[in-house]
Short mmCIF file of C-alpha atoms in Angstrom, two decimals:
data_model
loop_
_atom_site.label_atom_id
_atom_site.label_comp_id
_atom_site.label_asym_id
_atom_site.label_seq_id
_atom_site.Cartn_x
_atom_site.Cartn_y
_atom_site.Cartn_z
CA MET A 1 135.34 140.45 92.92
CA LYS A 2 136.66 140.93 96.43
CA THR A 3 136.83 138.34 99.13
CA GLN A 4 134.90 140.38 101.66
CA THR A 5 131.85 140.61 99.40
CA LEU A 6 131.84 136.85 99.14
CA GLU A 7 131.38 135.94 102.75
CA ASN A 8 127.93 134.54 102.17
CA ILE A 9 127.43 132.48 99.10
CA SER A 10 124.67 130.13 98.03
CA TYR A 11 126.03 126.82 96.91
CA PHE A 12 124.63 124.37 94.37
CA PRO A 13 126.56 121.08 94.64
CA GLY A 14 124.55 119.08 92.07
CA CYS A 15 123.93 115.34 91.96
CA SER A 16 127.46 114.18 91.17
CA LEU A 17 129.17 116.09 93.95
CA ALA A 18 126.44 115.15 96.39
CA THR A 19 126.87 111.43 95.72
CA SER A 20 129.56 109.86 93.54
CA ALA A 21 132.14 112.63 93.94
CA LYS A 22 131.86 113.44 97.63
CA GLU A 23 135.62 113.92 97.80
CA ASN A 24 135.24 116.74 95.26
CA ASN A 25 132.46 118.31 97.29
CA GLN A 26 134.23 118.07 100.63
CA SER A 27 137.55 119.37 99.39
CA LEU A 28 135.84 122.24 97.59
CA LYS A 29 134.01 123.24 100.76
CA LYS A 30 137.24 123.04 102.71
CA VAL A 31 139.00 125.31 100.24
CA CYS A 32 136.15 127.83 100.40
CA ALA A 33 136.11 127.78 104.19
CA HIS A 34 139.86 128.35 104.18
CA MET A 35 139.33 131.44 102.03
CA GLY A 36 136.84 132.74 104.57
CA MET A 37 133.70 132.07 102.60
CA ARG A 38 130.55 130.75 104.10
CA LEU A 39 128.77 128.44 101.71
CA GLN A 40 125.10 127.88 102.31
CA GLU A 41 123.82 124.95 100.38
CA LEU A 42 120.81 125.89 98.31
CA ASN A 43 117.91 124.60 100.33
CA ASP A 44 116.11 121.68 98.65
CA TRP A 45 117.95 121.99 95.32
CA ASN A 46 117.01 119.55 92.56
CA CYS A 47 118.71 118.12 89.47
CA CYS A 48 119.97 120.95 87.27
CA GLY A 49 118.34 119.52 84.13
CA SER A 50 121.60 118.40 82.64
CA SER A 51 122.31 115.65 80.13
CA SER A 52 119.23 113.48 80.03
CA ALA A 53 116.61 116.13 80.69
CA HIS A 54 117.87 118.56 78.07
CA SER A 55 118.60 115.65 75.71
CA ILE A 56 114.99 114.52 75.42
CA ARG A 57 112.84 116.95 77.45
CA SER A 58 114.23 120.44 77.04
CA ASP A 59 111.03 121.91 78.53
CA VAL A 60 111.56 119.95 81.74
CA ALA A 61 115.27 120.83 81.75
CA PHE A 62 114.38 124.52 81.69
CA HIS A 63 111.90 124.21 84.58
CA LEU A 64 114.29 122.11 86.65
CA ALA A 65 116.92 124.82 86.30
CA CYS A 66 114.37 127.53 87.06
CA ARG A 67 113.25 125.86 90.26
CA ASN A 68 116.85 125.96 91.47
CA LEU A 69 117.17 129.62 90.51
CA SER A 70 113.94 130.35 92.39
CA LEU A 71 115.44 128.87 95.56
CA ALA A 72 118.47 131.17 95.50
CA PRO A 73 118.17 133.96 98.09
CA LYS A 74 118.48 137.45 96.63
CA GLY A 75 121.58 139.51 97.05
CA ARG A 76 124.16 136.77 97.18
CA PRO A 77 125.91 134.92 94.38
CA LEU A 78 125.12 131.32 93.56
CA LEU A 79 128.22 129.15 93.45
CA VAL A 80 128.11 126.10 91.20
CA ALA A 81 130.76 123.40 91.24
CA CYS A 82 129.88 121.29 88.23
CA PRO A 83 130.48 122.57 84.67
CA SER A 84 127.36 120.82 83.36
CA CYS A 85 125.16 122.23 86.09
CA ILE A 86 126.41 125.77 85.56
CA LEU A 87 125.73 125.49 81.84
CA ARG A 88 122.11 124.48 82.51
CA LEU A 89 121.57 127.14 85.15
CA LYS A 90 123.18 129.88 83.07
CA SER A 91 121.26 128.86 79.96
CA ALA A 92 117.96 129.06 81.86
CA HIS A 93 118.94 132.38 83.41
CA HIS A 94 119.91 133.73 80.00
CA ARG A 95 116.55 132.67 78.57
CA LEU A 96 114.72 134.42 81.40
CA LYS A 97 116.64 137.60 80.62
CA GLU A 98 115.75 137.39 76.93
CA ASP A 99 112.19 136.13 77.01
CA PRO A 100 109.41 137.92 78.93
CA ALA A 101 107.02 135.01 78.33
CA ALA A 102 109.49 132.66 80.06
CA CYS A 103 109.58 135.10 83.00
CA GLU A 104 105.80 135.06 83.25
CA GLU A 105 105.74 131.31 83.28
CA TYR A 106 108.47 131.29 85.91
CA GLU A 107 106.43 133.61 88.11
CA ARG A 108 103.29 131.56 87.71
CA ARG A 109 105.14 128.35 88.48
CA TRP A 110 107.41 129.43 91.31
CA GLY A 111 105.41 132.27 92.80
CA ARG A 112 108.09 134.92 92.55
CA GLU A 113 109.79 137.11 90.01
CA PRO A 114 113.02 135.74 88.61
CA ASP A 115 116.11 137.44 89.96
CA LEU A 116 117.61 138.58 86.67
CA ASP A 117 120.61 140.06 88.47
CA LEU A 118 121.51 136.80 90.16
CA GLN A 119 125.22 136.15 89.80
CA ILE A 120 125.84 132.52 88.91
CA ILE A 121 129.50 131.84 89.46
CA HIS A 122 131.67 128.82 88.94
CA PHE A 123 134.16 127.63 91.53
CA PHE A 124 136.90 128.74 89.11
CA GLU A 125 135.70 132.31 89.30
CA LEU A 126 136.15 132.30 93.06
CA MET A 127 139.58 130.81 92.65
CA LYS A 128 140.62 133.36 90.06
CA ALA A 129 139.64 136.15 92.39
CA ASN A 130 140.98 134.67 95.61
CA GLY A 131 143.04 131.61 94.88
CA HIS A 132 146.49 133.04 95.51
CA LEU A 133 145.35 134.31 98.90
CA GLY A 134 147.83 137.11 98.38
CA SER A 135 150.53 134.64 99.27
CA ALA A 136 154.03 134.39 97.87
CA PRO A 137 154.77 131.44 95.62
CA SER A 138 155.36 128.29 97.61
CA GLU A 139 156.67 124.79 97.17
CA ALA A 140 153.63 123.11 98.66
CA LEU A 141 153.13 120.94 95.58
CA GLN A 142 156.86 120.33 95.01
CA GLY A 143 157.21 120.01 91.26
CA LEU A 144 154.24 117.69 90.86
CA LYS A 145 153.88 117.29 87.09
CA PHE A 146 150.23 117.51 86.09
CA ALA A 147 148.17 117.56 82.93
CA PRO A 148 145.39 120.13 83.37
CA TYR A 149 142.18 118.63 82.02
CA TYR A 150 139.26 120.98 81.38
CA GLY A 151 137.08 118.70 79.26
CA CYS A 152 134.17 120.62 77.76
CA MET A 153 133.93 123.20 80.53
CA LEU A 154 135.51 125.88 78.35
CA ALA A 155 133.01 125.38 75.53
CA TYR A 156 129.73 127.24 75.79
CA PRO A 157 126.89 127.49 73.29
CA PRO A 158 126.84 130.64 71.12
CA GLN A 159 124.24 132.48 73.24
CA LEU A 160 126.61 132.34 76.22
CA ARG A 161 129.75 133.13 74.31
CA HIS A 162 130.44 136.28 76.30
CA GLU A 163 130.51 134.46 79.61
CA ASN A 164 133.85 134.26 81.34
CA ARG A 165 135.93 131.20 80.80
CA TYR A 166 138.93 130.26 82.86
CA TYR A 167 141.37 128.60 80.58
CA GLY A 168 144.76 128.50 82.25
CA LEU A 169 143.47 128.88 85.77
CA MET A 170 144.51 125.42 86.96
CA GLU A 171 147.98 125.86 85.44
CA ASN A 172 148.37 129.33 86.88
CA LEU A 173 147.21 128.54 90.36
CA LEU A 174 148.82 125.16 90.88
CA SER A 175 152.14 126.45 89.47
CA HIS A 176 151.99 129.23 92.03
CA PHE A 177 152.20 126.48 94.62
CA GLY A 178 155.11 124.70 92.99
CA ALA A 179 153.41 122.20 90.69
CA GLU A 180 154.55 121.94 87.11
CA SER A 181 151.87 122.15 84.45
CA LEU A 182 152.37 120.41 81.14
CA ILE A 183 151.29 121.43 77.70
CA TRP A 184 149.43 118.55 76.13
CA ASP A 185 146.95 117.76 73.38
CA TYR A 186 143.76 116.84 75.17
CA ALA A 187 143.18 119.58 77.75
CA SER A 188 139.76 120.43 76.36
CA ARG A 189 138.75 117.13 74.80
CA CYS A 190 135.31 115.86 75.77
CA CYS A 191 135.41 112.90 78.19
CA GLY A 192 132.38 111.20 76.62
CA THR A 193 130.17 112.02 79.60
CA PHE A 194 126.95 109.96 79.88
CA LEU A 195 127.72 107.83 76.82
CA SER A 196 129.93 105.98 79.28
CA VAL A 197 126.84 103.99 80.32
CA ALA A 198 125.20 103.11 77.01
CA ARG A 199 128.18 103.27 74.64
CA PRO A 200 131.33 102.41 76.60
CA ASP A 201 132.76 101.16 73.29
CA VAL A 202 132.78 104.77 72.10
CA VAL A 203 134.01 106.28 75.35
CA THR A 204 136.86 103.93 76.19
CA PRO A 205 139.01 104.84 73.16
CA MET A 206 138.38 108.51 73.95
CA VAL A 207 139.51 108.35 77.56
CA ASN A 208 142.40 106.09 76.61
CA GLN A 209 143.55 108.73 74.15
CA ILE A 210 143.31 111.37 76.87
CA MET A 211 145.18 109.26 79.40
CA GLN A 212 147.85 108.27 76.88
CA GLY A 213 148.21 111.93 75.90
CA ALA A 214 148.92 112.84 79.50
CA ILE A 215 151.42 110.00 79.85
CA ASN A 216 153.18 111.00 76.63
CA ALA A 217 153.46 114.58 77.86
CA GLY A 218 155.30 113.31 80.93
CA ALA A 219 152.55 113.91 83.46
CA GLU A 220 152.42 112.17 86.82
CA CYS A 221 148.73 112.88 87.24
CA LEU A 222 145.73 114.54 85.66
CA VAL A 223 143.78 117.33 87.29
CA THR A 224 140.10 117.58 86.43
CA ALA A 225 137.66 120.44 86.69
CA CYS A 226 134.58 118.24 86.49
CA ALA A 227 133.43 115.24 88.51
CA MET A 228 132.01 113.57 85.40
CA CYS A 229 135.39 113.74 83.63
CA HIS A 230 137.01 112.37 86.74
CA LEU A 231 134.66 109.40 86.87
CA ASN A 232 134.95 108.57 83.17
CA LEU A 233 138.74 108.68 83.25
CA GLU A 234 138.71 106.38 86.23
CA ILE A 235 136.14 103.81 85.14
CA ARG A 236 136.53 103.73 81.36
CA CYS A 237 140.27 103.89 80.81
CA ASN A 238 141.53 100.36 80.22
CA LEU A 239 145.20 101.10 79.58
CA LYS A 240 147.69 99.12 81.60
CA GLU A 241 149.37 102.23 82.88
CA LYS A 242 146.99 104.72 84.41
CA LEU A 243 147.88 107.99 86.07
CA PRO A 244 146.03 109.04 89.19
CA ILE A 245 143.41 111.73 88.61
CA PHE A 246 142.79 114.51 91.10
CA HIS A 247 139.91 116.89 91.42
CA PHE A 248 141.29 120.43 91.21
CA SER A 249 139.84 121.13 94.66
CA GLU A 250 141.76 118.20 96.14
CA LEU A 251 145.10 119.56 94.99
CA LEU A 252 144.14 123.00 96.27
CA THR A 253 143.69 121.63 99.77
CA LEU A 254 147.27 120.31 99.53
CA ALA A 255 148.48 123.63 98.12
CA TYR A 256 147.00 125.47 101.09
CA GLY A 257 148.50 122.99 103.51
CA LEU A 258 145.10 121.69 104.56
CA PRO A 259 144.90 118.02 105.43
CA LEU A 260 144.00 115.86 102.46
CA LYS A 261 141.61 113.43 104.07
CA LYS A 262 142.33 109.75 103.74
CA ASN A 263 138.70 109.00 103.04
CA TRP A 264 138.85 111.22 99.96
CA LEU A 265 141.79 109.33 98.55
CA THR A 266 140.20 105.96 99.15
CA LYS A 267 137.35 106.99 96.87
CA HIS A 268 139.69 107.07 93.91
CA LEU A 269 139.68 104.02 91.66
CA VAL A 270 143.22 104.78 90.52
CA ASP A 271 145.14 104.93 93.78
CA PRO A 272 146.85 108.33 94.13
CA LEU A 273 148.63 107.47 97.39
CA PRO A 274 151.86 106.04 95.91
CA LEU A 275 152.41 109.25 93.93
CA LEU A 276 151.58 111.50 96.87
CA LYS A 277 153.90 109.54 99.13
CA GLN A 278 156.67 109.54 96.59
CA ARG A 279 156.31 113.32 96.31
CA ARG A 280 156.07 113.58 100.08
CA LEU A 281 152.75 115.33 99.83
CA VAL A 282 151.23 113.01 102.39
CA ALA A 283 152.87 111.18 105.24
CA MET B 1 114.46 124.85 48.75
CA GLN B 2 112.83 123.79 45.48
CA ALA B 3 116.19 123.35 43.80
CA SER B 4 117.27 120.91 46.48
CA ARG B 5 114.76 118.40 45.14
CA SER B 6 117.09 117.77 42.26
CA THR B 7 119.26 114.74 42.74
CA ALA B 8 122.09 116.49 40.98
CA MET B 9 122.16 119.16 43.64
CA ILE B 10 122.16 116.56 46.35
CA LEU B 11 125.03 114.69 44.81
CA ALA B 12 126.85 117.97 44.43
CA ALA B 13 127.14 118.08 48.19
CA GLY B 14 130.05 115.75 47.49
CA GLU B 15 131.94 115.66 50.70
CA ILE B 16 129.14 114.14 52.72
CA SER B 17 127.78 110.85 51.55
CA LEU B 18 124.08 111.36 51.11
CA PRO B 19 121.65 108.48 51.14
CA ASN B 20 120.72 107.10 47.77
CA ARG B 21 116.98 107.13 47.56
CA GLY B 22 116.87 106.33 43.83
CA ASN B 23 113.58 107.58 42.48
CA ASP B 24 111.97 107.66 45.83
CA MET B 25 112.33 111.43 46.10
CA LEU B 26 108.74 111.95 47.15
CA GLU B 27 109.54 111.00 50.70
CA ILE B 28 111.52 114.15 50.98
CA ASP B 29 109.80 116.78 53.08
CA THR B 30 111.08 120.24 52.28
CA SER B 31 109.15 121.75 55.19
CA PHE B 32 111.20 119.66 57.63
CA CYS B 33 113.94 122.28 57.75
CA ASP B 34 111.50 124.99 58.82
CA THR B 35 110.04 122.65 61.43
CA VAL B 36 113.44 122.01 62.99
CA VAL B 37 114.44 125.67 62.85
CA GLN B 38 111.22 126.62 64.59
CA ARG B 39 111.37 123.87 67.15
CA SER B 40 115.01 124.39 68.10
CA GLY B 41 114.97 128.16 67.74
CA GLU B 42 118.26 127.68 65.96
CA GLU B 43 118.87 129.26 62.56
CA PHE B 44 121.18 126.57 61.23
CA ARG B 45 120.29 127.43 57.62
CA ARG B 46 123.27 129.75 57.70
CA CYS B 47 125.59 126.71 57.81
CA LEU B 48 128.43 127.06 55.30
CA GLN B 49 129.31 123.37 55.25
CA CYS B 50 132.85 124.28 56.28
CA MET B 51 132.92 121.06 58.33
CA SER B 52 134.63 122.65 61.32
CA CYS B 53 132.03 120.94 63.50
CA ALA B 54 132.76 117.50 62.08
CA GLY B 55 136.48 118.10 62.34
CA GLY B 56 136.29 118.89 66.04
CA CYS B 57 133.48 116.58 67.13
CA PRO B 58 135.00 113.82 69.27
CA PHE B 59 132.10 111.52 68.26
CA SER B 60 132.36 112.02 64.50
CA HIS B 61 133.98 108.66 63.96
CA ALA B 62 130.95 106.87 65.44
CA MET B 63 128.43 108.92 63.45
CA THR B 64 126.95 108.20 60.03
CA TYR B 65 126.60 111.73 58.64
CA ARG B 66 128.41 113.89 61.22
CA PRO B 67 127.04 117.24 62.39
CA ASN B 68 127.39 119.18 59.13
CA GLY B 69 125.93 116.20 57.26
CA VAL B 70 122.90 116.19 59.55
CA ILE B 71 122.36 119.87 58.80
CA ARG B 72 122.65 119.23 55.08
CA LEU B 73 120.16 116.36 55.24
CA ILE B 74 117.68 118.53 57.12
CA GLN B 75 118.04 121.23 54.49
CA TYR B 76 117.31 118.69 51.78
CA GLY B 77 114.38 117.29 53.71
CA PHE B 78 115.69 113.78 54.34
CA VAL B 79 113.50 113.34 57.38
CA ARG B 80 113.91 109.66 58.03
CA GLU B 81 117.67 109.61 57.56
CA VAL B 82 118.06 112.38 60.09
CA LEU B 83 115.62 111.12 62.69
CA GLU B 84 116.81 107.52 62.50
CA SER B 85 120.49 108.42 62.49
CA PRO B 86 122.70 107.45 65.44
CA ASP B 87 124.28 110.89 65.10
CA ILE B 88 121.52 112.73 66.95
CA TRP B 89 121.91 110.36 69.92
CA LEU B 90 125.71 110.34 69.97
CA CYS B 91 125.85 114.12 70.40
CA VAL B 92 126.39 114.74 74.12
CA GLY B 93 126.30 118.52 73.88
CA CYS B 94 129.97 119.10 74.67
CA ASN B 95 129.79 122.24 72.51
CA THR B 96 133.10 121.59 70.80
CA CYS B 97 131.24 122.16 67.51
CA SER B 98 129.57 125.37 68.70
CA ILE B 99 132.86 127.04 69.52
CA ALA B 100 134.38 125.90 66.22
CA CYS B 101 131.41 127.02 64.11
CA PRO B 102 132.23 130.30 62.30
CA MET B 103 128.49 130.95 61.97
CA ALA B 104 127.89 130.46 65.71
CA ILE B 105 125.25 127.80 65.26
CA ASP B 106 124.13 126.03 68.42
CA ILE B 107 124.40 122.55 66.94
CA PRO B 108 123.74 120.68 70.23
CA GLY B 109 120.57 122.78 70.61
CA MET B 110 119.48 121.58 67.19
CA MET B 111 120.28 117.96 68.17
CA ASP B 112 118.11 118.34 71.32
CA ALA B 113 115.17 119.30 69.11
CA LEU B 114 115.83 116.44 66.67
CA ARG B 115 115.77 113.84 69.45
CA GLU B 116 112.47 115.16 70.71
CA ILE B 117 111.00 115.13 67.19
CA ALA B 118 112.28 111.57 66.70
CA ILE B 119 110.60 110.38 69.90
CA GLU B 120 107.34 112.18 69.14
CA ASN B 121 107.21 110.69 65.65
CA LYS B 122 107.94 107.23 66.97
CA VAL B 123 110.66 106.61 64.40
CA LYS B 124 113.03 103.72 64.86
CA ILE B 125 115.66 104.74 67.42
CA ASN B 126 118.89 103.13 66.38
CA GLU B 127 120.64 104.07 69.60
CA SER B 128 117.98 102.62 71.87
CA ALA B 129 120.47 102.00 74.69
CA ILE B 130 121.18 105.73 74.92
CA LEU B 131 117.46 106.49 74.95
CA SER B 132 116.90 103.86 77.68
CA PHE B 133 119.57 105.52 79.77
CA HIS B 134 117.97 108.96 79.37
CA GLN B 135 114.56 107.54 80.27
CA GLU B 136 115.89 105.98 83.46
CA VAL B 137 117.59 109.22 84.47
CA LEU B 138 114.34 111.11 83.92
CA ASN B 139 112.42 108.48 85.92
CA SER B 140 114.85 108.99 88.77
CA ILE B 141 114.41 112.75 88.67
CA GLN B 142 110.65 112.26 88.65
CA ARG B 143 110.86 110.03 91.71
CA TYR B 144 113.37 111.95 93.79
CA GLY B 145 113.96 115.35 92.20
CA ARG B 146 117.59 114.28 91.91
CA THR B 147 119.41 111.43 90.23
CA HIS B 148 120.01 108.22 92.11
CA LYS B 149 122.83 106.60 90.20
CA LEU B 150 122.66 103.10 91.61
CA GLU B 151 118.96 102.76 90.87
CA ILE B 152 119.39 104.30 87.42
CA MET B 153 122.02 101.70 86.61
CA MET B 154 119.98 98.79 87.99
CA ARG B 155 116.84 99.81 86.13
CA TYR B 156 118.80 100.51 82.98
CA LYS B 157 120.25 96.99 83.16
CA LEU B 158 116.78 95.51 83.70
CA ARG B 159 115.38 97.44 80.77
CA ARG B 160 118.22 96.28 78.53
CA ARG B 161 118.13 92.74 79.97
CA ASP B 162 121.87 93.05 80.26
CA PHE B 163 123.04 92.06 83.70
CA PHE B 164 126.69 91.28 83.29
CA THR B 165 128.50 93.98 81.38
CA ASP B 166 130.01 96.50 83.73
CA MET B 167 129.37 94.35 86.78
CA ASP B 168 133.03 94.84 87.65
CA VAL B 169 132.80 98.62 87.33
CA GLY B 170 129.65 98.69 89.45
CA LEU B 171 131.22 96.59 92.17
CA LYS B 172 134.35 98.73 92.21
CA MET B 173 132.24 101.85 92.54
CA MET B 174 130.25 100.28 95.35
CA ALA B 175 133.45 99.28 97.11
CA LYS B 176 134.72 102.85 96.84
CA ARG B 177 131.39 104.12 98.12
CA LYS B 178 130.75 106.04 94.94
CA LEU B 179 127.23 104.66 94.63
CA ASP B 180 124.91 105.48 97.48
CA LEU B 181 122.37 102.82 98.37
CA MET B 182 119.75 105.36 99.34
CA PRO B 183 118.67 108.20 97.07
CA SER B 184 119.32 111.81 97.93
CA LYS B 185 115.96 113.49 97.44
CA ILE B 186 114.15 116.78 97.65
CA ALA B 187 111.57 117.46 100.35
CA ASP B 188 108.56 117.00 98.10
CA PRO B 189 109.42 115.13 94.90
CA LYS B 190 105.86 115.72 93.64
CA VAL B 191 106.78 119.32 92.89
CA VAL B 192 109.32 118.11 90.36
CA ALA B 193 107.23 115.15 89.12
CA LYS B 194 104.52 117.67 88.23
CA LEU B 195 106.91 119.38 85.81
CA PHE B 196 106.97 116.27 83.67
CA SER B 197 103.24 116.15 83.14
CA GLU B 198 102.57 119.89 83.12
CA ALA B 199 105.45 121.01 81.02
CA GLU B 200 104.17 119.31 77.86
CA LYS B 201 104.43 121.61 74.93
#
């Protein structure tokens, strides 16, 4: 995938990035703009059908995803930021490819044929193709020791097993800019996601284990690929010592020398400023 | 499946602790397995009981039977044990089991179907808080086309009559402007609301 073919991209932010993780959304857009990509937010997008819909109304989850697919203009890829959203959208797209009856229903419901060639790409895919910007290694992140945390984003259901996964991308890219990635035990451990609301007693030990794992590995911070993971680590970890948690896109803005906005950092529940100041990554 | 009616066979499953029904074997429904296979579209009968799913599942410790146990119970027709188990509600679909499964079974897909069957059959839901949460999220999607977290949390608390736990977390999130007061919505939420009534199977 070449940068020049990616000038115009449809963008599906999803509910989390649109509301509780605005700092993720804004930094991601900044990174894309820096790479010369024009993101056009999918007009009138709705919930992807994740978690609750597919948990108890899989029919509704499918139609919610389909409505989003039907809004995507032809001929340009659809960029998705959230690992849960992309799983829902890709699952629906896969079903449309496999099941002619589902296509018929889609047409009847949304008044157009499904675009079976639509490319649904994750932010990581863009970064893999363009993240280095052809630049020489730099010291922008100055030895910042981080634990790369992928959560469940690398795990797909069997029908999507041939989809690309990007294990190692955060390590690879952030190291290119001088950060030091650590090998640790919980890189792809589930964060507990929505159980955080109804069963915090189950989720807290899980996120504590993840946080403690990062601390034991000698990390100064965690880097997350998913806004849900970020939130759970922040609100459900009750250890005394907590490391700051960055969205991958936030660290990329620093790597590229773009200003890390103060109002992003103030949205963090675990204050990342002391670490960034100590590392001289912000003034 | 006939052989599975024998208690001896059930006990032979050994590694998973199966419910002791005594002589009450008539409640076993051997067609249940076919129902779940059909409903989920998932051919989990090829499960080898290797327990890779249970080994990897981060929620195993909070479950009663664990994923492989749920599959075994379905195969033996223990309908009530399966549908009333907390296990089907504790699965969040992280797919850790799917990538570990040597038979490539979509276990979360199977769990999705089991929850729907449990709701339709009005069995006792032992993880009612999780169900309440899902219902409030769906209500929000019906109202706005998107999720409005603050309202979901408030309504969830009302439904559970639990006003104090997590007050601190909520306030912190408000202070950090992580919870918007106003919902983000689609132009015509009716389009999405219609899906809920029309999409009935």
